[in-house]
Coordinates of C-alpha atoms in Angstrom, one line a residue:
X119 CA 0.1 0.0 0.0
X120 CA 1.1 3.6 -0.3
X121 CA 3.2 5.0 2.6
X122 CA 0.4 7.2 3.9
X123 CA -1.7 4.0 4.6
X124 CA 0.7 3.3 7.5
X125 CA -1.9 3.5 10.2
X126 CA -4.9 2.7 8.1
X127 CA -8.0 1.1 9.7
X128 CA -10.5 0.4 6.9
X129 CA -13.7 0.6 9.1
X130 CA -12.5 3.6 11.0
X131 CA -11.3 5.8 8.1
X132 CA -11.8 9.5 9.1
X133 CA -12.0 10.6 5.5
X134 CA -14.9 8.4 4.7
X135 CA -16.6 8.5 8.0
X136 CA -16.6 12.3 8.4
X137 CA -19.4 12.5 5.8
X138 CA -21.7 10.6 8.0
X139 CA -24.2 11.8 10.7
X140 CA -22.7 13.4 13.8
X141 CA -25.9 12.5 15.8
X142 CA -25.0 10.4 18.8
X143 CA -21.5 10.1 17.4
X144 CA -22.7 7.8 14.6
X145 CA -19.8 8.9 12.3
X146 CA -17.2 7.6 14.9
X147 CA -18.5 4.1 15.0
X148 CA -17.4 1.2 12.7
X149 CA -18.4 1.8 9.0
X150 CA -16.7 -0.7 6.6
X151 CA -16.0 -0.3 3.0
X152 CA -17.3 -3.0 0.7
X153 CA -14.7 -5.7 -0.2
X154 CA -14.3 -4.3 -3.7
X155 CA -13.6 -0.9 -2.4
X156 CA -10.7 -2.1 -0.3
X157 CA -7.3 -2.1 -2.3
X158 CA -5.6 -5.5 -2.0
X159 CA -2.2 -4.4 -0.8
X160 CA 0.0 -4.9 2.3
X161 CA 0.3 -1.9 4.8
X162 CA 3.9 -0.9 5.2
X163 CA 5.6 -0.1 8.6
X164 CA 6.7 3.5 9.2
X165 CA 10.2 4.4 8.2
X166 CA 12.7 3.5 11.1
X167 CA 10.2 0.8 12.5
X168 CA 11.7 -1.4 15.1
X169 CA 10.7 -4.6 16.9
X170 CA 8.6 -3.4 19.9
X171 CA 9.9 -3.1 23.3
X172 CA 9.2 -6.3 25.2
X173 CA 6.7 -6.7 28.0
X174 CA 6.9 -5.8 30.9
X175 CA 9.3 -2.9 30.0
X176 CA 6.9 -1.8 27.4
X177 CA 4.3 -0.7 29.9
X178 CA 6.7 2.2 30.7
X179 CA 8.4 2.9 27.3
X180 CA 7.9 2.4 23.5
X181 CA 9.9 3.2 20.4
X182 CA 9.0 6.8 19.2
X183 CA 9.7 5.8 15.6
X184 CA 7.0 3.0 15.5
X185 CA 4.3 5.6 16.0
X186 CA 5.8 9.1 15.7
X187 CA 2.6 10.9 16.8
X188 CA 3.5 13.7 19.1
X189 CA 0.0 15.2 19.7
X190 CA -1.1 13.5 22.8
X191 CA 2.3 13.9 24.5
X192 CA 2.3 17.7 23.8
X193 CA -1.4 18.0 25.0
X194 CA -1.5 15.4 27.7
X195 CA 2.1 15.5 29.1
X196 CA 1.2 17.6 32.0
X197 CA -1.4 15.0 33.1
X198 CA 1.2 12.2 33.1
X199 CA -0.1 10.4 30.1
X200 CA 3.1 10.2 28.1
X201 CA 6.0 12.2 27.2
X202 CA 9.0 12.0 24.6
X203 CA 12.3 11.0 25.9
X204 CA 15.1 10.5 23.1
X205 CA 14.2 7.5 21.0
X206 CA 11.2 6.6 23.3
X207 CA 7.9 7.7 24.4
X208 CA 7.7 7.3 28.3
X209 CA 4.5 6.6 30.0
X210 CA 4.5 7.6 33.6
X211 CA 1.2 6.1 34.3
X212 CA -0.9 9.1 34.8
X213 CA -4.3 10.1 33.4
X214 CA -6.6 13.1 33.3
X215 CA -8.4 12.2 36.6
X216 CA -5.1 10.7 38.1
X217 CA -2.2 12.9 37.1
X218 CA -0.2 11.5 40.2
X219 CA -0.4 7.9 38.6
X220 CA -2.7 5.0 38.1
X221 CA -1.2 3.0 41.0
X222 CA -2.3 5.6 43.8
X223 CA -5.7 6.0 42.1
X224 CA -6.3 2.1 42.2
X225 CA -5.1 1.9 45.7
X226 CA -7.8 4.6 46.5
X227 CA -10.4 2.5 44.7
X228 CA -9.2 -0.6 46.5
X229 CA -10.5 0.9 49.9
X230 CA -14.0 0.5 48.6
X231 CA -14.0 -2.3 46.1
X232 CA -12.3 -5.7 46.3
X233 CA -9.4 -5.1 44.0
X234 CA -7.4 -8.0 45.2
X235 CA -8.1 -11.5 46.2
X236 CA -9.5 -12.7 42.8
X237 CA -13.1 -11.5 43.4
X238 CA -13.0 -9.1 40.4
X239 CA -11.3 -10.3 37.1
X240 CA -12.8 -8.8 33.9
X241 CA -13.0 -4.8 33.7
X242 CA -14.0 -2.5 30.8
X243 CA -12.2 0.9 30.6
X244 CA -14.4 3.3 28.5
X245 CA -12.6 6.2 26.8
X246 CA -9.3 4.9 28.1
X247 CA -6.7 7.2 26.8
X248 CA -3.3 5.3 26.6
X249 CA -4.9 2.8 28.9
X250 CA -2.6 3.2 32.1
X251 CA -5.6 2.3 34.2
X252 CA -5.8 -1.2 32.6
X253 CA -2.1 -1.5 32.3
X254 CA -1.6 -1.2 36.2
X255 CA -4.8 -3.3 37.0
X256 CA -2.8 -6.2 35.4
X257 CA -0.6 -6.3 38.7
X258 CA -3.8 -7.2 40.5
X259 CA -4.7 -10.0 38.1
X260 CA -7.6 -8.0 36.7
X261 CA -7.8 -8.2 33.0
X262 CA -9.2 -4.9 31.5
X263 CA -10.3 -4.4 28.0
X264 CA -9.9 -0.7 27.2
X265 CA -11.5 1.1 24.2
X266 CA -11.6 4.6 22.7
X267 CA -12.6 5.9 19.3
X268 CA -10.1 7.0 16.7
X269 CA -10.7 10.7 17.4
X270 CA -8.7 13.9 17.9
X271 CA -6.2 11.9 20.2
X272 CA -6.1 9.6 17.2
X273 CA -3.5 7.2 18.2
X274 CA -4.4 6.4 21.8
X275 CA -5.3 2.8 21.2
X276 CA -2.4 2.3 19.1
X277 CA 0.0 3.4 22.0
X278 CA -2.1 1.1 24.3
X279 CA -1.5 -1.9 22.2
X280 CA 2.1 -1.1 21.6
X281 CA 2.5 -1.0 25.4
X282 CA 1.1 -4.5 25.4
X283 CA -2.2 -3.5 27.1
X284 CA -5.5 -5.2 25.9
X285 CA -7.3 -2.6 23.8
X286 CA -9.5 -2.1 20.6
X287 CA -11.0 0.9 18.9
X288 CA -14.7 1.5 19.5
X289 CA -17.2 4.3 20.1
X290 CA -20.2 4.2 22.4
X291 CA -22.6 5.9 19.8
X292 CA -25.8 4.5 18.4
X293 CA -25.1 0.6 18.8
X294 CA -24.4 -1.9 21.5
X295 CA -20.7 -2.5 22.2
X296 CA -19.8 -5.9 20.8
X297 CA -19.9 -7.9 24.0
X298 CA -22.5 -10.4 25.6
X299 CA -24.5 -9.3 28.6
X300 CA -22.9 -9.4 32.1
X301 CA -19.4 -9.6 30.9
X302 CA -17.6 -7.1 33.2
X303 CA -17.1 -7.3 37.0
X304 CA -15.9 -3.7 36.8
X305 CA -16.8 -1.0 34.4
X306 CA -14.7 2.2 34.6
X307 CA -15.0 5.8 33.1
X308 CA -12.4 8.4 33.8
X309 CA -13.3 11.5 32.1
X310 CA -14.7 9.3 29.3
X311 CA -17.3 12.1 28.5
X312 CA -20.0 9.6 27.8
X313 CA -23.4 11.5 28.4
X314 CA -24.8 8.6 30.5
X315 CA -28.3 10.3 31.1
X316 CA -28.9 11.5 27.6
X317 CA -31.4 10.0 25.3
X318 CA -33.4 8.6 28.3
X319 CA -30.3 7.1 30.0
X320 CA -29.6 4.8 27.0
X321 CA -25.9 4.9 27.7
X322 CA -26.3 4.1 31.4
X323 CA -28.4 1.2 30.3
X324 CA -25.9 -0.1 28.0
X325 CA -23.4 0.1 30.9
X326 CA -26.0 -2.0 33.0
X327 CA -26.3 -4.5 30.2
X328 CA -22.6 -5.1 30.4
X329 CA -22.1 -5.1 34.0
X330 CA -22.1 -8.4 36.0
X331 CA -24.8 -8.5 38.8
X332 CA -23.0 -7.4 42.0
X333 CA -20.4 -5.7 39.7
X334 CA -19.1 -2.3 40.3
X335 CA -19.2 1.0 38.3
X336 CA -16.7 3.8 38.7
X337 CA -17.1 7.1 37.1
X338 CA -14.3 9.8 37.7
X339 CA -14.7 13.2 36.2
X340 CA -17.8 15.2 34.9
X341 CA -20.5 15.2 35.8
X342 CA -19.5 13.9 39.2
X343 CA -19.8 17.0 41.6
X344 CA -18.5 19.0 38.5
X345 CA -19.0 22.7 38.4
X346 CA -21.7 23.9 36.3
X347 CA -23.0 20.2 35.9
X348 CA -25.3 20.0 38.9
X349 CA -28.3 18.9 36.7
X350 CA -26.2 16.1 34.8
X351 CA -25.0 14.9 38.2
X352 CA -28.5 14.9 39.8
X353 CA -29.8 12.8 36.7
X354 CA -26.9 10.4 36.9
X355 CA -27.8 9.7 40.7
X356 CA -31.5 9.5 39.9
X357 CA -30.9 6.9 37.2
X358 CA -28.6 4.9 39.4
X359 CA -31.1 5.0 42.2
X360 CA -33.9 3.9 39.7
X361 CA -31.9 0.8 38.9
X362 CA -31.3 0.0 42.7
X363 CA -27.6 0.7 42.4
X364 CA -26.0 1.0 46.0
X365 CA -23.9 4.1 46.3
X366 CA -20.6 2.8 47.9
X367 CA -18.5 5.9 47.7
X368 CA -18.5 9.5 46.4
X369 CA -15.5 11.9 47.0
X370 CA -14.4 14.8 45.0
X371 CA -15.1 13.8 41.4
X372 CA -15.2 10.0 41.8
X373 CA -18.3 8.0 42.5
X374 CA -18.5 4.1 43.0
X375 CA -21.7 2.2 42.6
X376 CA -22.6 -1.5 43.0
X377 CA -25.1 -3.2 40.8
X378 CA -27.8 -5.2 42.5
X379 CA -27.1 -9.0 42.5
X380 CA -30.4 -10.1 41.2
X381 CA -33.6 -8.8 39.3
X382 CA -35.2 -7.6 42.5
X383 CA -35.3 -4.0 41.5
X384 CA -38.8 -2.8 40.9
X385 CA -38.7 0.0 38.3
X386 CA -41.1 2.4 40.1
X387 CA -42.3 5.5 38.3
X388 CA -39.2 7.4 37.3
X389 CA -38.5 10.4 35.2
X390 CA -36.5 8.5 32.6
X391 CA -39.4 6.1 31.7
X392 CA -37.0 3.1 32.5
X393 CA -38.7 -0.3 32.0
X394 CA -37.6 -3.8 31.6
X395 CA -36.9 -5.0 27.9
X396 CA -39.4 -7.4 26.4
X397 CA -38.9 -11.3 26.8
X398 CA -37.9 -11.5 23.2
X399 CA -35.0 -9.2 23.8
X400 CA -31.6 -11.2 23.8
X401 CA -29.3 -9.0 25.9
X402 CA -26.2 -10.6 24.5
X403 CA -27.0 -9.9 20.9
X404 CA -24.7 -7.2 20.1
X405 CA -23.3 -7.2 16.5
X406 CA -24.6 -4.0 14.6
X407 CA -27.4 -4.0 17.2
X408 CA -28.9 -0.6 17.9
X409 CA -28.8 0.5 21.6
X410 CA -32.3 0.0 23.5
X411 CA -33.7 2.4 26.2
X412 CA -34.9 -0.6 28.3
X413 CA -33.3 -2.5 31.2
X414 CA -31.8 -5.9 30.3
X415 CA -33.3 -8.9 32.4
X416 CA -31.2 -11.1 34.5
X417 CA -32.0 -14.8 34.2
X418 CA -32.7 -16.1 37.7
X419 CA -31.5 -19.7 36.7
X420 CA -27.9 -18.4 36.0
X421 CA -25.5 -18.0 38.7
X422 CA -23.7 -15.0 37.5
X423 CA -23.2 -12.5 40.3
X424 CA -19.8 -11.2 41.4
X425 CA -19.0 -13.0 44.7
X426 CA -21.0 -16.1 43.9
X427 CA -18.9 -17.2 40.8
X428 CA -15.6 -18.9 41.6
X429 CA -12.7 -16.5 42.2
X430 CA -9.8 -16.0 39.7
X431 CA -7.8 -18.2 39.0
X432 CA -10.3 -21.0 39.7
X433 CA -12.9 -19.6 37.4
X434 CA -10.8 -20.2 34.3
X435 CA -11.2 -24.0 34.4
X436 CA -14.8 -24.3 36.0
X437 CA -17.7 -24.7 33.5
X438 CA -19.9 -21.7 34.2
X439 CA -23.6 -22.0 34.3
X440 CA -24.0 -20.4 30.8
X441 CA -22.5 -23.4 29.0
X442 CA -25.6 -25.3 29.8
X443 CA -27.5 -23.5 27.1
X444 CA -25.5 -25.9 24.8
X445 CA -26.4 -29.5 24.6
X446 CA -24.0 -31.4 27.0
X447 CA -22.4 -28.1 27.5
X448 CA -20.3 -29.1 30.6
X449 CA -18.9 -32.2 28.9
X450 CA -18.0 -30.2 25.8
X451 CA -16.4 -27.4 27.9
X452 CA -14.3 -29.9 29.8
X453 CA -13.2 -31.7 26.7
X454 CA -12.3 -28.5 24.9
X455 CA -10.3 -27.2 27.9
X456 CA -8.2 -30.5 28.0
X457 CA -7.8 -30.7 24.3
X458 CA -6.3 -27.0 24.2
X459 CA -4.0 -27.8 27.2
X460 CA -2.5 -30.8 25.1
X461 CA -2.5 -28.7 22.0
X462 CA -0.6 -25.6 23.5
X463 CA 2.0 -27.9 25.3
X464 CA 2.7 -29.5 21.9
X465 CA 2.9 -26.1 20.2
X466 CA 5.4 -24.8 22.6
X467 CA 7.5 -27.9 22.6
X468 CA 7.4 -29.1 19.1
X469 CA 6.4 -26.1 17.0
X470 CA 9.1 -23.8 18.6
X471 CA 6.5 -21.1 19.1
X472 CA 7.8 -18.5 21.4
X473 CA 4.8 -18.6 23.6
X474 CA 5.7 -18.1 27.3
X475 CA 8.6 -15.9 26.3
X476 CA 8.7 -12.1 26.4
X477 CA 8.8 -12.2 22.5
X478 CA 5.0 -12.7 22.5
X479 CA 2.7 -10.5 24.3
X480 CA -0.4 -9.5 22.2
X481 CA -2.2 -12.7 21.1
X482 CA -5.5 -13.0 19.1
X483 CA -7.7 -16.2 18.7
X484 CA -9.7 -15.5 15.6
X485 CA -12.1 -18.4 16.3
X486 CA -12.1 -18.9 20.0
X487 CA -15.2 -21.0 20.7
X488 CA -14.9 -21.4 24.6
X489 CA -11.6 -19.7 24.9
X490 CA -9.6 -23.1 25.4
X491 CA -6.5 -21.7 23.5
X492 CA -6.5 -18.6 25.9
X493 CA -7.2 -20.6 29.0
X494 CA -4.2 -22.8 28.3
X495 CA -2.0 -19.7 28.2
X496 CA -3.4 -18.0 31.3
X497 CA -0.1 -18.5 33.3
X498 CA 1.9 -17.0 30.5
X499 CA 2.9 -13.2 30.1
X500 CA 0.4 -12.8 27.4
X501 CA -3.2 -11.6 27.0
X502 CA -5.5 -13.0 24.4
X503 CA -8.2 -11.3 22.4
X504 CA -10.7 -14.0 22.0
X505 CA -12.8 -13.4 18.8
X506 CA -16.2 -15.2 18.4
X507 CA -18.2 -15.1 15.1
X508 CA -21.1 -12.9 15.2
X509 CA -22.9 -15.3 13.0
X510 CA -22.6 -18.5 15.1
X511 CA -24.3 -19.4 18.4
X512 CA -22.5 -17.2 20.9
X513 CA -20.0 -18.7 23.3
X514 CA -18.3 -15.4 24.2
X515 CA -20.5 -15.2 27.3
X516 CA -18.7 -18.4 28.6
X517 CA -15.3 -16.8 27.8
X518 CA -16.1 -13.8 30.0
X519 CA -17.4 -16.2 32.8
X520 CA -14.0 -17.8 32.7
X521 CA -12.4 -14.5 33.4
X522 CA -11.0 -14.0 29.8
X523 CA -11.9 -11.2 27.3
X524 CA -13.0 -10.9 23.7
X525 CA -15.3 -9.4 21.1
X526 CA -18.0 -10.5 18.5
X527 CA -16.8 -10.0 15.1
X528 CA -17.5 -11.2 11.5
X529 CA -14.3 -11.8 9.6
X530 CA -15.8 -10.8 6.3
X531 CA -15.0 -7.3 7.7
X532 CA -11.8 -5.6 8.9
X533 CA -11.2 -5.8 12.7
X534 CA -11.2 -2.6 14.7
X535 CA -7.5 -2.4 15.6
X536 CA -4.5 -0.5 14.1
X537 CA -1.9 -2.2 11.8
X538 CA 0.9 -4.0 13.6
X539 CA -0.8 -4.6 16.9
X540 CA -0.5 -8.4 17.4
X541 CA 2.5 -10.6 17.9
X542 CA 0.7 -13.9 17.4
X543 CA -2.7 -14.6 15.6
X544 CA -4.0 -18.0 16.1
X545 CA -7.0 -19.6 14.1
X546 CA -8.5 -23.0 14.2
X547 CA -10.7 -23.9 11.5
X548 CA -10.0 -20.6 9.4
X549 CA -12.5 -21.8 6.6
X550 CA -15.4 -21.7 9.1
X551 CA -14.8 -18.1 9.9
X552 CA -16.0 -17.0 6.5
X553 CA -19.2 -19.0 6.3
X554 CA -22.6 -17.7 7.3
X555 CA -25.6 -19.8 7.2
X556 CA -24.8 -21.0 3.8
X557 CA -21.9 -20.7 1.4
X558 CA -18.6 -18.8 1.7
X559 CA -19.4 -15.1 1.9
X560 CA -16.0 -13.7 1.4
X561 CA -12.6 -14.3 0.1
X562 CA -9.7 -16.1 2.0
X563 CA -7.1 -13.7 0.2
X564 CA -9.0 -10.7 1.8
X565 CA -8.8 -12.3 5.2
X566 CA -5.2 -13.2 5.0
X567 CA -4.4 -9.5 4.0
X568 CA -6.3 -8.4 7.0
X569 CA -4.4 -10.9 9.3
X570 CA -1.2 -9.4 7.8
X571 CA -2.4 -5.8 8.6
X572 CA -2.9 -6.7 12.2
X573 CA 0.4 -8.8 12.6
X574 CA 3.5 -7.0 13.8
X575 CA 6.7 -7.5 11.5
X576 CA 8.5 -10.8 12.7
X577 CA 5.1 -11.8 14.2
X578 CA 3.7 -15.4 13.9
X579 CA 0.4 -16.7 12.6
X580 CA -0.7 -20.2 13.6
X581 CA -3.5 -21.8 11.3
X582 CA -4.9 -25.2 12.2
X583 CA -7.2 -26.7 9.6
X584 CA -7.8 -29.7 7.2
X585 CA -4.8 -30.5 4.9
X586 CA -6.6 -28.9 1.9
X587 CA -7.4 -25.7 3.6
X588 CA -3.8 -25.4 5.0
X589 CA -2.4 -26.1 1.5
X590 CA -4.5 -23.2 0.2
X591 CA -3.4 -21.0 3.1
X592 CA 0.2 -21.7 2.4
X593 CA 0.1 -20.7 -1.2
X594 CA -1.6 -17.3 -0.2
X595 CA 1.1 -16.9 2.6
X596 CA 3.8 -17.1 -0.1
X597 CA 2.1 -14.4 -2.0
X598 CA 1.9 -12.0 1.0
X599 CA 5.6 -12.8 1.8
X600 CA 5.4 -14.8 5.0
X601 CA 7.8 -17.5 5.5
X602 CA 5.5 -20.7 6.2
X603 CA 6.0 -24.3 7.3
X604 CA 3.5 -27.0 7.6
X605 CA 3.6 -29.2 10.7
X606 CA 2.0 -32.5 11.6
X607 CA -0.6 -32.3 14.5
X608 CA 0.1 -33.6 18.0
X609 CA 0.2 -37.4 18.3
X610 CA -2.8 -37.7 20.5
X611 CA -5.0 -36.0 18.1
X612 CA -7.6 -38.1 15.9
X613 CA -8.4 -35.2 13.7
X614 CA -7.0 -34.8 10.1
X615 CA -5.6 -31.4 10.8
X616 CA -2.4 -29.9 9.8
X617 CA -0.8 -26.8 11.4
X618 CA 0.7 -24.1 9.3
X619 CA 3.2 -21.7 11.2
X620 CA 4.0 -18.7 9.3
X621 CA 6.3 -15.6 10.1
X622 CA 5.8 -12.1 8.7
X623 CA 9.1 -10.5 7.4

């Protein structure tokens, strides 16, 4: 591709999207070009690109030449976001609402919510800046998925991923975020500027959909006790009260609420007209699904509340209640967990993958099912973005119940990340990612060009599939200049699978 495409994200292209409606920030959401409008070319790295600084050092510094965007450092340096220092960008760990650093801020929150001890595991940071909050929560074994739009601080998510912090590009605008219901034990907004009570509290209701019963909501910054925002602050408190959220703490510009553990909240007459969603609403349907101004129902059968589900790390290996939606769900879950333990052991030993070493930090599983691959890596210094097809029966809720993270996606479209953001991309059954209810809907070449866009130079791709598909992938791999080798599967396996391991030059 031409040099100016260096940071191109096809679905978040400001030139295309700036023509769209600004109502509810529609123009900042995903809007993908048709495949025939997407040039078939490989995105080049910037001049002077170097193999990224390895984790955990990368939390504190990255190469300036890998993303030479000085705007955030110039604008936000005084708030401790980041600053330029010789060949590096340095990240002191600050944020707009915690200029003294995320560590102190997290310690303060820890006086009121159970940060340590494994009770909280999955967190969502909305409007995250360079994601220092999520980066420092990792020390507490809390896995935070951070998101922000591509906006005037255009590279904030790019910096987060270069640092090795889980993040992707998204905007809370007109649609549900691409997660199932009750995914997050903690939802955090530090000056995220989301108007929670606008449009009949639609944005607060989306947070409520995503927050696990018994989970915590932390908002720092406007409108919390903020000058000239008395009405917005009063409205925010009124909505939380209407939904029976318990006020845990408010001090200065930070508030903490706890969501009730069951559907015992009676939505009395309230000024926002809040009501329960209809029986037909699937609270976990969230792929190009418009936001709803109703309250998602909690199923009484499912044991989902924070404090009643197993603590981390036990929860990664215990079959959660949501697997029982599937026939023989518990047996399928246990077999899948064991299978991936075996496979990952073989991958490390016999395929020479650098899993478990500092060379691999950001990992994606493109077809994650129950997250077995990620679970098998849960003791390694990596994080895994588990991707579940938006067109298949959803298993993403089980992934979150295990204490892992991920998103819905349709691989006939580009993913919402910057170029060069993953060290290792794994896909089992690559062919099935392209099928809808019927025939193949998109082209394998387009998909592999997209994998190349997401992959860092020197990064690794692992494709596990039938011999016919692996041969096809190997031919395309040569065309996109990967070095590829085909390996036999592990000896215990009864499948016909072959495994392709490729490296991007």
